[in-house]
Short mmCIF file of C-alpha atoms and ligand atoms in Angstrom, two decimals:
data_model
loop_
_atom_site.label_atom_id
_atom_site.label_comp_id
_atom_site.label_asym_id
_atom_site.label_seq_id
_atom_site.Cartn_x
_atom_site.Cartn_y
_atom_site.Cartn_z
CA MET A 130 -23.14 -9.93 9.17
CA ASN A 131 -22.26 -7.71 6.22
CA GLN A 132 -20.91 -9.38 3.09
CA VAL A 133 -18.58 -7.27 0.97
CA LEU A 134 -17.15 -8.08 -2.46
CA VAL A 135 -13.90 -6.26 -3.31
CA LEU A 136 -12.87 -5.88 -6.97
CA GLY A 137 -9.17 -6.77 -6.90
CA ALA A 138 -7.60 -9.45 -4.72
CA GLY A 139 -4.30 -7.91 -3.65
CA GLN A 140 -2.96 -6.70 -0.32
CA LEU A 141 -5.55 -3.92 0.03
CA ALA A 142 -8.44 -6.44 -0.16
CA ARG A 143 -6.50 -8.64 2.28
CA MET A 144 -6.14 -5.82 4.81
CA MET A 145 -9.83 -4.93 4.41
CA ALA A 146 -10.68 -8.56 5.23
CA LEU A 147 -8.47 -8.42 8.34
CA ALA A 148 -10.02 -5.14 9.47
CA GLY A 149 -13.56 -6.32 8.77
CA ALA A 150 -13.42 -9.51 10.82
CA PRO A 151 -13.95 -7.94 14.29
CA LEU A 152 -17.01 -6.12 12.96
CA ASN A 153 -18.46 -9.32 11.49
CA ILE A 154 -17.88 -7.94 8.02
CA ASP A 155 -17.06 -10.80 5.68
CA VAL A 156 -14.89 -9.88 2.70
CA ILE A 157 -14.49 -11.85 -0.53
CA ALA A 158 -12.45 -10.62 -3.49
CA TYR A 159 -12.68 -10.80 -7.27
CA ASP A 160 -9.32 -11.29 -8.96
CA VAL A 161 -9.75 -9.43 -12.27
CA VAL A 162 -6.68 -11.20 -13.74
CA SER A 163 -7.66 -14.82 -13.03
CA THR A 164 -11.42 -13.91 -13.06
CA ASN A 165 -11.87 -16.01 -9.90
CA VAL A 166 -13.73 -15.07 -6.75
CA VAL A 167 -11.21 -15.77 -3.98
CA HIS A 168 -10.78 -15.50 -0.24
CA PRO A 169 -8.50 -12.46 0.21
CA LEU A 170 -6.37 -14.06 2.95
CA THR A 171 -5.79 -17.51 1.47
CA GLN A 172 -6.35 -16.68 -2.22
CA GLN A 173 -8.43 -19.88 -2.26
CA CYS A 174 -11.07 -19.97 -5.02
CA GLN A 175 -14.63 -19.72 -3.80
CA SER A 176 -17.21 -21.82 -5.62
CA LEU A 177 -18.90 -18.66 -6.90
CA SER A 178 -18.96 -16.96 -10.26
CA LEU A 179 -18.74 -13.16 -10.35
CA ILE A 180 -22.49 -12.98 -11.11
CA GLU A 181 -23.27 -15.22 -8.12
CA ALA A 182 -20.96 -13.19 -5.88
CA ILE A 183 -22.63 -9.94 -6.94
CA ALA A 184 -26.01 -11.46 -6.03
CA ALA A 185 -24.75 -12.88 -2.71
CA VAL A 186 -23.14 -9.81 -1.14
CA ASP A 187 -24.60 -6.64 0.41
CA VAL A 188 -21.97 -4.23 -0.86
CA ILE A 189 -19.38 -4.13 -3.67
CA THR A 190 -16.28 -1.94 -3.58
CA ALA A 191 -12.81 -1.80 -5.18
CA GLU A 192 -9.17 -1.92 -4.15
CA PHE A 193 -7.88 -0.38 -7.38
CA GLU A 194 -8.98 2.01 -10.10
CA HIS A 195 -7.97 0.11 -13.24
CA ILE A 196 -11.04 -2.10 -13.43
CA PRO A 197 -12.29 -3.28 -16.83
CA THR A 198 -15.34 -1.16 -17.69
CA ASP A 199 -17.60 -4.17 -18.38
CA ILE A 200 -16.97 -5.51 -14.86
CA LEU A 201 -17.49 -2.08 -13.31
CA SER A 202 -20.77 -1.66 -15.21
CA LEU A 203 -21.95 -5.12 -14.19
CA CYS A 204 -21.28 -4.33 -10.52
CA ALA A 205 -22.79 -0.84 -10.75
CA ALA A 206 -25.99 -2.27 -12.28
CA SER A 207 -26.59 -4.21 -9.03
CA GLY A 208 -26.95 -0.90 -7.16
CA LYS A 209 -24.48 -2.21 -4.54
CA PHE A 210 -21.28 -0.58 -5.75
CA LYS A 211 -19.64 2.11 -3.58
CA PRO A 212 -18.10 4.61 -4.21
CA HIS A 213 -19.91 5.71 -7.37
CA PRO A 214 -18.31 4.15 -10.47
CA GLU A 215 -17.60 7.72 -11.70
CA ALA A 216 -15.07 8.01 -8.86
CA ILE A 217 -13.28 4.84 -9.98
CA LYS A 218 -13.23 6.14 -13.56
CA ALA A 219 -11.79 9.48 -12.40
CA GLY A 220 -9.00 7.62 -10.60
CA GLY A 221 -8.32 5.37 -13.60
CA ASP A 222 -8.30 7.93 -16.42
CA ARG A 223 -6.09 11.01 -16.01
CA ARG A 224 -8.24 13.01 -18.47
CA ILE A 225 -11.37 12.54 -16.32
CA GLU A 226 -9.26 13.16 -13.21
CA LYS A 227 -8.03 16.53 -14.50
CA THR A 228 -11.61 17.60 -15.35
CA LEU A 229 -12.71 16.58 -11.85
CA LEU A 230 -9.93 18.57 -10.15
CA ASP A 231 -10.82 21.66 -12.17
CA LEU A 232 -14.56 21.24 -11.40
CA ALA A 233 -13.73 20.91 -7.69
CA LYS A 234 -11.60 24.07 -8.06
CA VAL A 235 -8.52 22.54 -6.43
CA ALA A 236 -5.06 23.61 -7.58
CA ASN A 237 -3.30 21.04 -9.79
CA ALA A 238 -0.47 20.98 -12.34
CA PRO A 239 -1.43 22.68 -15.65
CA HIS A 240 -1.92 20.03 -18.34
CA HIS A 241 -2.49 19.40 -22.02
CA ILE A 242 -3.97 16.26 -23.62
CA ILE A 243 -1.90 14.69 -26.39
CA ASN A 244 -3.17 12.44 -29.18
CA THR A 245 -0.97 13.63 -32.05
CA ARG A 246 2.45 15.13 -32.71
CA THR A 247 0.77 18.54 -33.24
CA ASP A 248 -0.72 18.22 -29.73
CA LEU A 249 2.77 17.62 -28.32
CA ASP A 250 4.05 20.84 -29.96
CA ALA A 251 1.06 22.73 -28.52
CA ALA A 252 1.77 21.24 -25.06
CA ILE A 253 5.40 22.39 -25.23
CA THR A 254 4.25 25.91 -26.19
CA THR A 255 1.67 26.17 -23.39
CA LEU A 256 3.42 24.27 -20.58
CA GLY A 257 7.10 24.78 -21.42
CA LEU A 258 9.94 22.38 -20.56
CA PRO A 259 10.62 20.35 -18.53
CA MET A 260 7.34 18.45 -18.60
CA VAL A 261 6.01 15.12 -17.36
CA LEU A 262 4.07 12.91 -19.76
CA LYS A 263 1.72 10.24 -18.42
CA THR A 264 -0.43 7.63 -20.17
CA ALA A 265 -4.07 8.53 -19.55
CA LEU A 266 -4.97 4.95 -18.60
CA GLY A 267 -3.36 2.19 -16.59
CA GLY A 268 -0.41 4.00 -14.97
CA TYR A 269 0.73 3.17 -11.43
CA ASP A 270 4.00 3.23 -9.45
CA GLY A 271 5.40 5.74 -11.94
CA LYS A 272 4.96 3.32 -14.89
CA GLY A 273 3.80 4.73 -18.23
CA GLN A 274 5.58 8.08 -17.78
CA TRP A 275 8.22 10.11 -19.59
CA ARG A 276 10.21 13.16 -18.59
CA LEU A 277 10.81 15.63 -21.42
CA LYS A 278 13.56 17.97 -20.26
CA THR A 279 15.17 19.54 -23.31
CA ARG A 280 14.16 20.17 -26.93
CA ASP A 281 16.70 17.68 -28.29
CA GLN A 282 14.76 14.86 -26.53
CA ILE A 283 11.49 15.66 -28.32
CA GLU A 284 11.92 13.22 -31.23
CA SER A 285 13.00 10.24 -29.14
CA VAL A 286 10.31 10.79 -26.50
CA TRP A 287 7.68 11.29 -29.19
CA ALA A 288 8.74 8.01 -30.88
CA GLU A 289 8.10 6.14 -27.60
CA MET A 290 4.82 7.97 -26.99
CA ALA A 291 3.58 7.37 -30.54
CA HIS A 292 4.38 3.67 -30.16
CA CYS A 293 2.47 3.60 -26.87
CA ILE A 294 -0.52 5.44 -28.40
CA ALA A 295 -0.55 2.95 -31.31
CA VAL A 296 -0.21 -0.30 -29.33
CA THR A 297 -2.73 0.73 -26.67
CA ASN A 298 -5.46 1.47 -29.17
CA ASN A 299 -5.17 5.24 -29.37
CA GLN A 300 -4.72 5.86 -25.68
CA ALA A 301 -4.08 9.54 -25.02
CA ILE A 302 -1.12 10.94 -23.07
CA VAL A 303 -1.54 13.69 -20.50
CA ALA A 304 1.28 16.25 -20.48
CA GLU A 305 1.83 18.08 -17.19
CA LYS A 306 3.95 21.02 -16.29
CA PHE A 307 6.92 19.82 -14.22
CA ILE A 308 6.40 20.91 -10.60
CA GLY A 309 9.58 21.56 -8.63
CA PHE A 310 8.05 20.47 -5.33
CA ASP A 311 9.60 20.76 -1.87
CA ARG A 312 8.05 17.47 -0.82
CA GLU A 313 5.16 15.11 -1.57
CA VAL A 314 2.34 14.61 0.92
CA SER A 315 -0.99 12.79 0.84
CA LEU A 316 -4.25 13.02 2.69
CA ILE A 317 -6.40 9.96 3.33
CA GLY A 318 -9.97 10.61 4.38
CA VAL A 319 -13.35 8.97 4.54
CA ARG A 320 -16.82 10.21 3.63
CA ASN A 321 -20.11 8.45 4.31
CA ALA A 322 -23.51 8.55 2.60
CA ASN A 323 -24.63 11.41 4.91
CA GLY A 324 -21.73 13.52 3.66
CA ASP A 325 -19.79 13.34 6.95
CA VAL A 326 -16.04 13.67 6.30
CA LYS A 327 -13.16 12.58 8.55
CA THR A 328 -9.52 12.89 7.55
CA TYR A 329 -6.29 11.41 8.89
CA ALA A 330 -3.09 13.29 9.56
CA LEU A 331 -1.22 14.19 6.38
CA SER A 332 1.51 11.76 5.32
CA GLU A 333 4.89 12.87 4.03
CA ASN A 334 5.88 10.46 1.27
CA VAL A 335 9.27 9.53 -0.18
CA HIS A 336 9.39 7.54 -3.43
CA THR A 337 12.24 5.47 -4.85
CA ASP A 338 12.16 4.85 -8.62
CA GLY A 339 8.50 5.89 -8.74
CA VAL A 340 7.43 3.53 -5.93
CA LEU A 341 6.42 4.70 -2.45
CA SER A 342 9.13 3.82 0.04
CA LEU A 343 8.53 5.73 3.28
CA SER A 344 5.42 7.50 4.66
CA THR A 345 5.50 9.50 7.87
CA ALA A 346 2.44 11.02 9.56
CA ILE A 347 2.90 14.79 9.84
CA VAL A 348 2.41 16.04 13.38
CA GLY A 349 1.20 19.53 14.19
CA ASP A 350 1.19 21.36 10.83
CA THR A 351 -2.31 22.80 11.28
CA ILE A 352 -2.18 25.19 8.33
CA LEU A 353 -1.09 22.56 5.81
CA GLN A 354 -3.57 20.06 7.28
CA GLN A 355 -6.46 22.52 6.92
CA GLN A 356 -5.48 23.34 3.36
CA ALA A 357 -5.41 19.63 2.46
CA GLN A 358 -8.70 18.98 4.27
CA GLN A 359 -10.47 21.73 2.36
CA MET A 360 -9.21 20.33 -0.95
CA PHE A 361 -10.15 16.80 0.11
CA THR A 362 -13.71 17.85 0.96
CA ALA A 363 -14.08 19.72 -2.35
CA VAL A 364 -13.07 16.62 -4.35
CA ALA A 365 -15.08 14.17 -2.20
CA GLU A 366 -18.20 16.34 -2.50
CA GLN A 367 -17.76 16.76 -6.24
CA LEU A 368 -17.82 12.94 -6.50
CA ASN A 369 -20.55 12.50 -3.83
CA TYR A 370 -17.97 10.04 -2.55
CA ILE A 371 -18.61 7.10 -0.20
CA GLY A 372 -15.60 5.33 1.33
CA VAL A 373 -11.91 6.06 1.79
CA LEU A 374 -10.34 8.42 -0.75
CA ALA A 375 -6.69 9.47 -1.05
CA LEU A 376 -5.33 12.72 -2.46
CA GLU A 377 -1.64 12.95 -3.41
CA PHE A 378 -0.15 16.46 -3.33
CA PHE A 379 2.95 18.39 -4.26
CA GLU A 380 3.93 20.96 -1.63
CA VAL A 381 5.53 24.10 -3.08
CA ASN A 382 6.38 26.95 -0.70
CA GLY A 383 3.69 25.87 1.75
CA ALA A 384 0.98 25.63 -0.94
CA LEU A 385 -0.53 22.35 -2.10
CA LEU A 386 -1.28 21.18 -5.65
CA VAL A 387 -3.15 17.92 -6.15
CA ASN A 388 -1.02 15.43 -8.12
CA GLU A 389 -3.60 12.67 -8.38
CA ILE A 390 -6.40 10.94 -6.53
CA ALA A 391 -6.86 7.30 -5.58
CA PRO A 392 -10.51 6.28 -5.06
CA ARG A 393 -9.61 3.66 -2.46
CA VAL A 394 -7.49 2.85 0.56
CA HIS A 395 -3.91 3.93 -0.13
CA ASN A 396 -0.37 2.73 0.53
CA SER A 397 0.51 6.02 2.27
CA GLY A 398 -2.27 5.32 4.79
CA HIS A 399 -0.98 1.96 6.03
CA TRP A 400 0.47 3.58 9.17
CA THR A 401 -3.15 4.14 10.33
CA GLN A 402 -3.20 0.43 11.31
CA GLN A 403 -1.08 1.29 14.36
CA GLY A 404 -1.13 5.08 14.44
CA ALA A 405 -4.80 6.11 14.23
CA GLN A 406 -7.92 5.52 16.29
CA THR A 407 -9.44 3.53 13.42
CA CYS A 408 -7.40 2.27 10.46
CA GLN A 409 -8.23 3.25 6.87
CA PHE A 410 -9.34 -0.30 6.00
CA GLU A 411 -11.93 -0.43 8.80
CA ASN A 412 -13.17 3.06 7.98
CA HIS A 413 -13.60 2.19 4.31
CA LEU A 414 -15.72 -0.83 5.28
CA ARG A 415 -17.69 1.24 7.81
CA ALA A 416 -18.46 3.86 5.13
CA VAL A 417 -19.52 1.45 2.39
CA CYS A 418 -21.55 -0.67 4.85
CA ASP A 419 -23.27 2.48 6.14
CA LEU A 420 -21.95 2.09 9.71
CA PRO A 421 -20.86 5.10 11.82
CA LEU A 422 -17.33 6.26 10.89
CA GLY A 423 -14.53 5.55 13.35
CA GLY A 424 -12.25 8.26 14.76
CA THR A 425 -9.31 9.24 12.59
CA ALA A 426 -7.16 11.04 15.17
CA LEU A 427 -3.43 10.28 15.29
CA ILE A 428 -2.78 8.38 18.51
CA ARG A 429 1.05 8.50 18.29
CA PRO A 430 3.76 9.57 15.82
CA SER A 431 3.89 6.85 13.14
CA ALA A 432 5.61 5.89 9.90
CA MET A 433 5.48 3.11 7.34
CA ILE A 434 8.24 1.49 5.31
CA ASN A 435 7.40 -0.60 2.26
CA ILE A 436 9.10 -3.98 1.90
CA LEU A 437 9.86 -4.28 -1.82
CA GLY A 438 11.05 -7.53 -3.44
CA GLN A 439 11.93 -9.24 -0.14
CA ASP A 440 10.02 -12.04 1.58
CA SER A 441 11.71 -11.88 4.97
CA VAL A 442 13.30 -9.37 7.33
CA PRO A 443 15.76 -10.06 10.18
CA ARG A 444 14.18 -11.20 13.47
CA ALA A 445 15.66 -8.07 15.04
CA VAL A 446 12.92 -6.02 13.35
CA LEU A 447 10.22 -7.84 15.31
CA ALA A 448 12.31 -7.47 18.44
CA LEU A 449 11.97 -3.67 18.21
CA GLU A 450 9.01 -2.82 20.43
CA SER A 451 7.97 -0.03 18.09
CA CYS A 452 7.62 -2.19 14.94
CA HIS A 453 4.75 -4.13 13.40
CA VAL A 454 5.37 -6.20 10.29
CA HIS A 455 2.53 -6.80 7.83
CA TRP A 456 3.11 -9.43 5.12
CA TYR A 457 0.84 -9.78 2.10
CA GLY A 458 1.40 -13.51 1.41
CA LYS A 459 2.59 -12.83 -2.12
CA GLU A 460 5.16 -14.68 -4.20
CA LYS A 461 8.53 -12.91 -4.22
CA ARG A 462 9.34 -10.83 -7.33
CA ALA A 463 11.93 -8.09 -7.80
CA GLY A 464 10.52 -4.72 -6.72
CA ARG A 465 7.10 -6.18 -5.77
CA LYS A 466 5.25 -4.77 -2.75
CA MET A 467 5.59 -7.77 -0.41
CA GLY A 468 4.70 -6.20 2.93
CA HIS A 469 5.27 -3.15 5.09
CA ILE A 470 6.59 -2.22 8.51
CA ASN A 471 4.72 0.25 10.72
CA VAL A 472 6.83 2.09 13.29
CA CYS A 473 5.39 4.09 16.18
CA ALA A 474 6.84 6.20 19.00
CA THR A 475 5.76 8.67 21.66
CA THR A 476 7.41 11.74 20.09
CA PRO A 477 8.48 12.65 16.51
CA GLU A 478 12.12 12.65 17.67
CA GLN A 479 11.78 9.14 19.08
CA LEU A 480 10.15 8.05 15.84
CA GLN A 481 13.20 9.27 13.88
CA TYR A 482 15.40 7.35 16.34
CA GLN A 483 13.36 4.17 15.84
CA LEU A 484 13.64 4.60 12.05
CA MET A 485 17.40 4.97 12.46
CA LEU A 486 17.55 1.74 14.50
CA LEU A 487 15.60 0.07 11.71
CA GLY A 488 18.07 1.53 9.21
CA GLN A 489 20.86 -0.28 11.06
CA ILE A 490 19.04 -3.61 10.77
CA LEU A 491 17.74 -3.34 7.19
CA SER A 492 19.95 -3.16 4.11
CA GLN A 493 20.62 0.13 2.33
CA GLN A 494 19.98 -1.68 -0.97
CA TYR A 495 16.35 -2.53 -0.25
CA PHE A 496 15.53 0.25 2.22
CA PRO A 497 17.34 3.30 0.80
CA THR A 498 15.09 5.92 2.41
CA LEU A 499 15.64 4.94 6.06
CA PRO A 500 17.75 7.45 8.04
CA ARG A 501 21.25 6.06 8.74
P1 LIG B 1159 0.91 5.90 -7.96
O1 LIG B 1159 1.64 4.62 -7.80
O2 LIG B 1159 1.05 6.85 -6.79
O3 LIG B 1159 -0.50 5.76 -8.43
P2 LIG B 1159 1.41 6.97 -10.62
O4 LIG B 1159 2.13 6.01 -11.49
O5 LIG B 1159 -0.04 7.13 -10.83
O6 LIG B 1159 1.74 6.68 -9.10
P3 LIG B 1159 2.08 9.81 -10.31
O7 LIG B 1159 1.77 9.83 -8.87
O8 LIG B 1159 1.25 10.67 -11.19
O9 LIG B 1159 2.14 8.34 -10.92
O10 LIG B 1159 3.61 10.17 -10.53
C1 LIG B 1159 4.64 9.42 -9.90
C2 LIG B 1159 5.65 10.35 -9.30
O11 LIG B 1159 6.25 11.15 -10.32
C3 LIG B 1159 5.05 11.36 -8.33
O12 LIG B 1159 4.92 10.80 -7.03
C4 LIG B 1159 6.09 12.48 -8.40
O13 LIG B 1159 7.24 12.16 -7.65
C5 LIG B 1159 6.49 12.47 -9.87
N1 LIG B 1159 5.64 13.43 -10.64
C6 LIG B 1159 4.44 13.16 -11.19
N2 LIG B 1159 3.91 14.25 -11.82
C7 LIG B 1159 4.82 15.24 -11.66
C8 LIG B 1159 4.87 16.61 -12.06
N3 LIG B 1159 3.89 17.17 -12.76
N4 LIG B 1159 5.96 17.34 -11.69
C9 LIG B 1159 6.97 16.77 -11.00
N5 LIG B 1159 6.99 15.48 -10.59
C10 LIG B 1159 5.93 14.71 -10.91
MG1 LIG B 1160 -1.66 6.84 -9.59
MG1 LIG B 1161 0.97 8.78 -7.42
#
């Protein structure tokens, strides 16, 4: 029996617990908000303090990158934390992330770090407009971002940024050149302590209001897949990474630029639960527990639809033979990630047809990216 402690007690820890059970891997989670050690399926408090949990488990890992540094240091000091804490820091701080991408020599959007108004002027001179501005720390689901399109917006955007820099204790902003991408894709892969790397099929991702809505596994684009794989390996090796890592890309005229990394299992990899030989959650646990990695091959065309702000779907969804519904057991809140639906088929065309059937069952309001 392997005992794993996950920092963060959300749906990713929950799905790790579900994937670990058949392998006798027991997962407990640390909720950094409530500071309780909980069971990831029931959210029930365990009679353990964080210190006791760290001592009790074999391995510690994380389901998100915004972990308070004192907790990360405490876990790292035990020698049980995987991946290396530097990888978590690179995912959580866009300044460190940009340095990492440049060290790994992977293409990414040109950037400029902003602490003062003078820095903003310099960013506009070097990057030009339009540009995207992102808080260095704490951003997710498109939160903590501004779009600066024209010069007449400079003062109002700067006022908001200056306020943000002040209230967040001098947090920097990272300015990025706006990339007019053709589409967004991501690559999920896994690397173990021996340096073996396995990657899943690329996902094509559609966002709505900054939140991932639909991910579809890309079938048969060997050139793009190889390009992404090479970039993935460069980043994973630079971090001496152990576990599942996700790279988000912009695709522009067939070339990839890394947007950002996520040092963890990733929402755009949820389709691997039904569409790959081994799902991302199991492979993350295998890597951090030093077990052989499972196969990552695509076993059938697959897609995933996020369920946002809804705690039920019509019974007709379950009646579709191609659909699997995964709920996270969370309290309903507007826009919250409550669950997802995985859809599979035997050909890409049939997959599109299944998605269209789903589009007839699910409302346009909550599922705007389904084909109709
Ligand atoms: P996540 O929830 O994936 O962690 P995030 O809040 O960290 O998201 P990003 O992925 O950096 O934010 O940006 C959110 C979205 O904004 C991207 O998926 C993309 O659609 C758009 N975007 C980000 N940076 C740029 C850019 N430089 N040029 C054009 N669009 C961008
Ligand atoms: Mg992010
Ligand atoms: Mg992102």
